[in-house]
């Protein structure tokens, strides 16, 4: 059963989370019951058979061994080689899940949520290397974080220390009631976004574009706009479900969207769209690449370093979506947009030629909207069909 795809799934969730809500409003702890709920829901999600459950099990065991082993190692030693080996082994299942279909091999490595579980595991390994995580983590702590079901299939991507802070918090009845209220509101917002607006755009407009458009150009133009809006409402709706259920379980999962179509430039857009993913790549790919270049002094030109960082970041993000041509081109497109904006921003800070004011803010939003929509048009794969 796919998470948040049917009303039956929400009915099951409502029944399972009823004790959590009762305990929460009484000021009682519910962390162990929530782990039980996660196990039950994961069993339902992977109940359709196939190798998905066994792949998830093998993946989780591998990550537990790598994380606990590296934390123990890091308490006494600090070898960059060991860190890179452990990180590569942690990422290996995700790489195999992307490569095996290209090789026309049965994709035994893939299962629902492998990307987001990999992000969680790698983040712990990196923060252990940085000294932010020093203590040995229990199996319970790691399993609860890794297999937290509300965000398992498509995020948002949480950070372990933030998650652990909420997981260990003793919510007062008043605090939990406020959290419960916000969670239920987000779930209803998700229904509005995904099952009403998103569904209507797809069913009544995109599926009928051949009859609406009066030419090839207008067809692709209308498809670009409608697909962009559909993608937002469908994904934002899912995120609202995930965050809302997380709130009910006492975990304030991070938001993923902040009015992205009101972005004033492409950099602003990536601070508003799929924020947990873009911030993850920013912190663990871009910033580390820039730091490495400065530390080793391999490249002294700051502009070149940042632009190479953007190219690396967005190509990886494109490949992460898949190895199909549209995803790679999508990543390259945003790398080009970011490097171009980087040049423009640096030039404008020096010369201050770009006009300011409310009117220009509106112009900037309109330009950015079209740049973003064209990127989603590439992402959809429609130009390559």
Tab-separated table of C-alpha atoms in Angstrom, residues 228 260-261 266 269 273 330 333-334 367-377:
chain	number	residue	atom	x	y	z
A	228	UNK	CA	4.493	22.716	-12.767
A	260	UNK	CA	8.247	28.652	-4.009
A	261	UNK	CA	6.445	30.336	-6.927
A	266	UNK	CA	16.693	30.919	-8.734
A	269	UNK	CA	13.652	29.307	-5.264
A	273	UNK	CA	11.331	24.368	-2.899
A	330	UNK	CA	17.161	18.930	-15.445
A	333	UNK	CA	19.788	23.137	-16.475
A	334	UNK	CA	19.614	24.228	-12.839
A	367	UNK	CA	10.969	35.784	-14.635
A	368	UNK	CA	11.896	33.239	-11.963
A	369	UNK	CA	8.508	31.546	-12.276
A	370	UNK	CA	9.056	30.953	-15.995
A	371	UNK	CA	12.641	29.770	-15.475
A	372	UNK	CA	11.411	27.279	-12.870
A	373	UNK	CA	8.454	26.096	-14.972
A	374	UNK	CA	10.732	25.403	-17.941
A	375	UNK	CA	12.920	23.336	-15.631
A	376	UNK	CA	9.890	21.275	-14.558
A	377	UNK	CA	8.966	20.905	-18.213
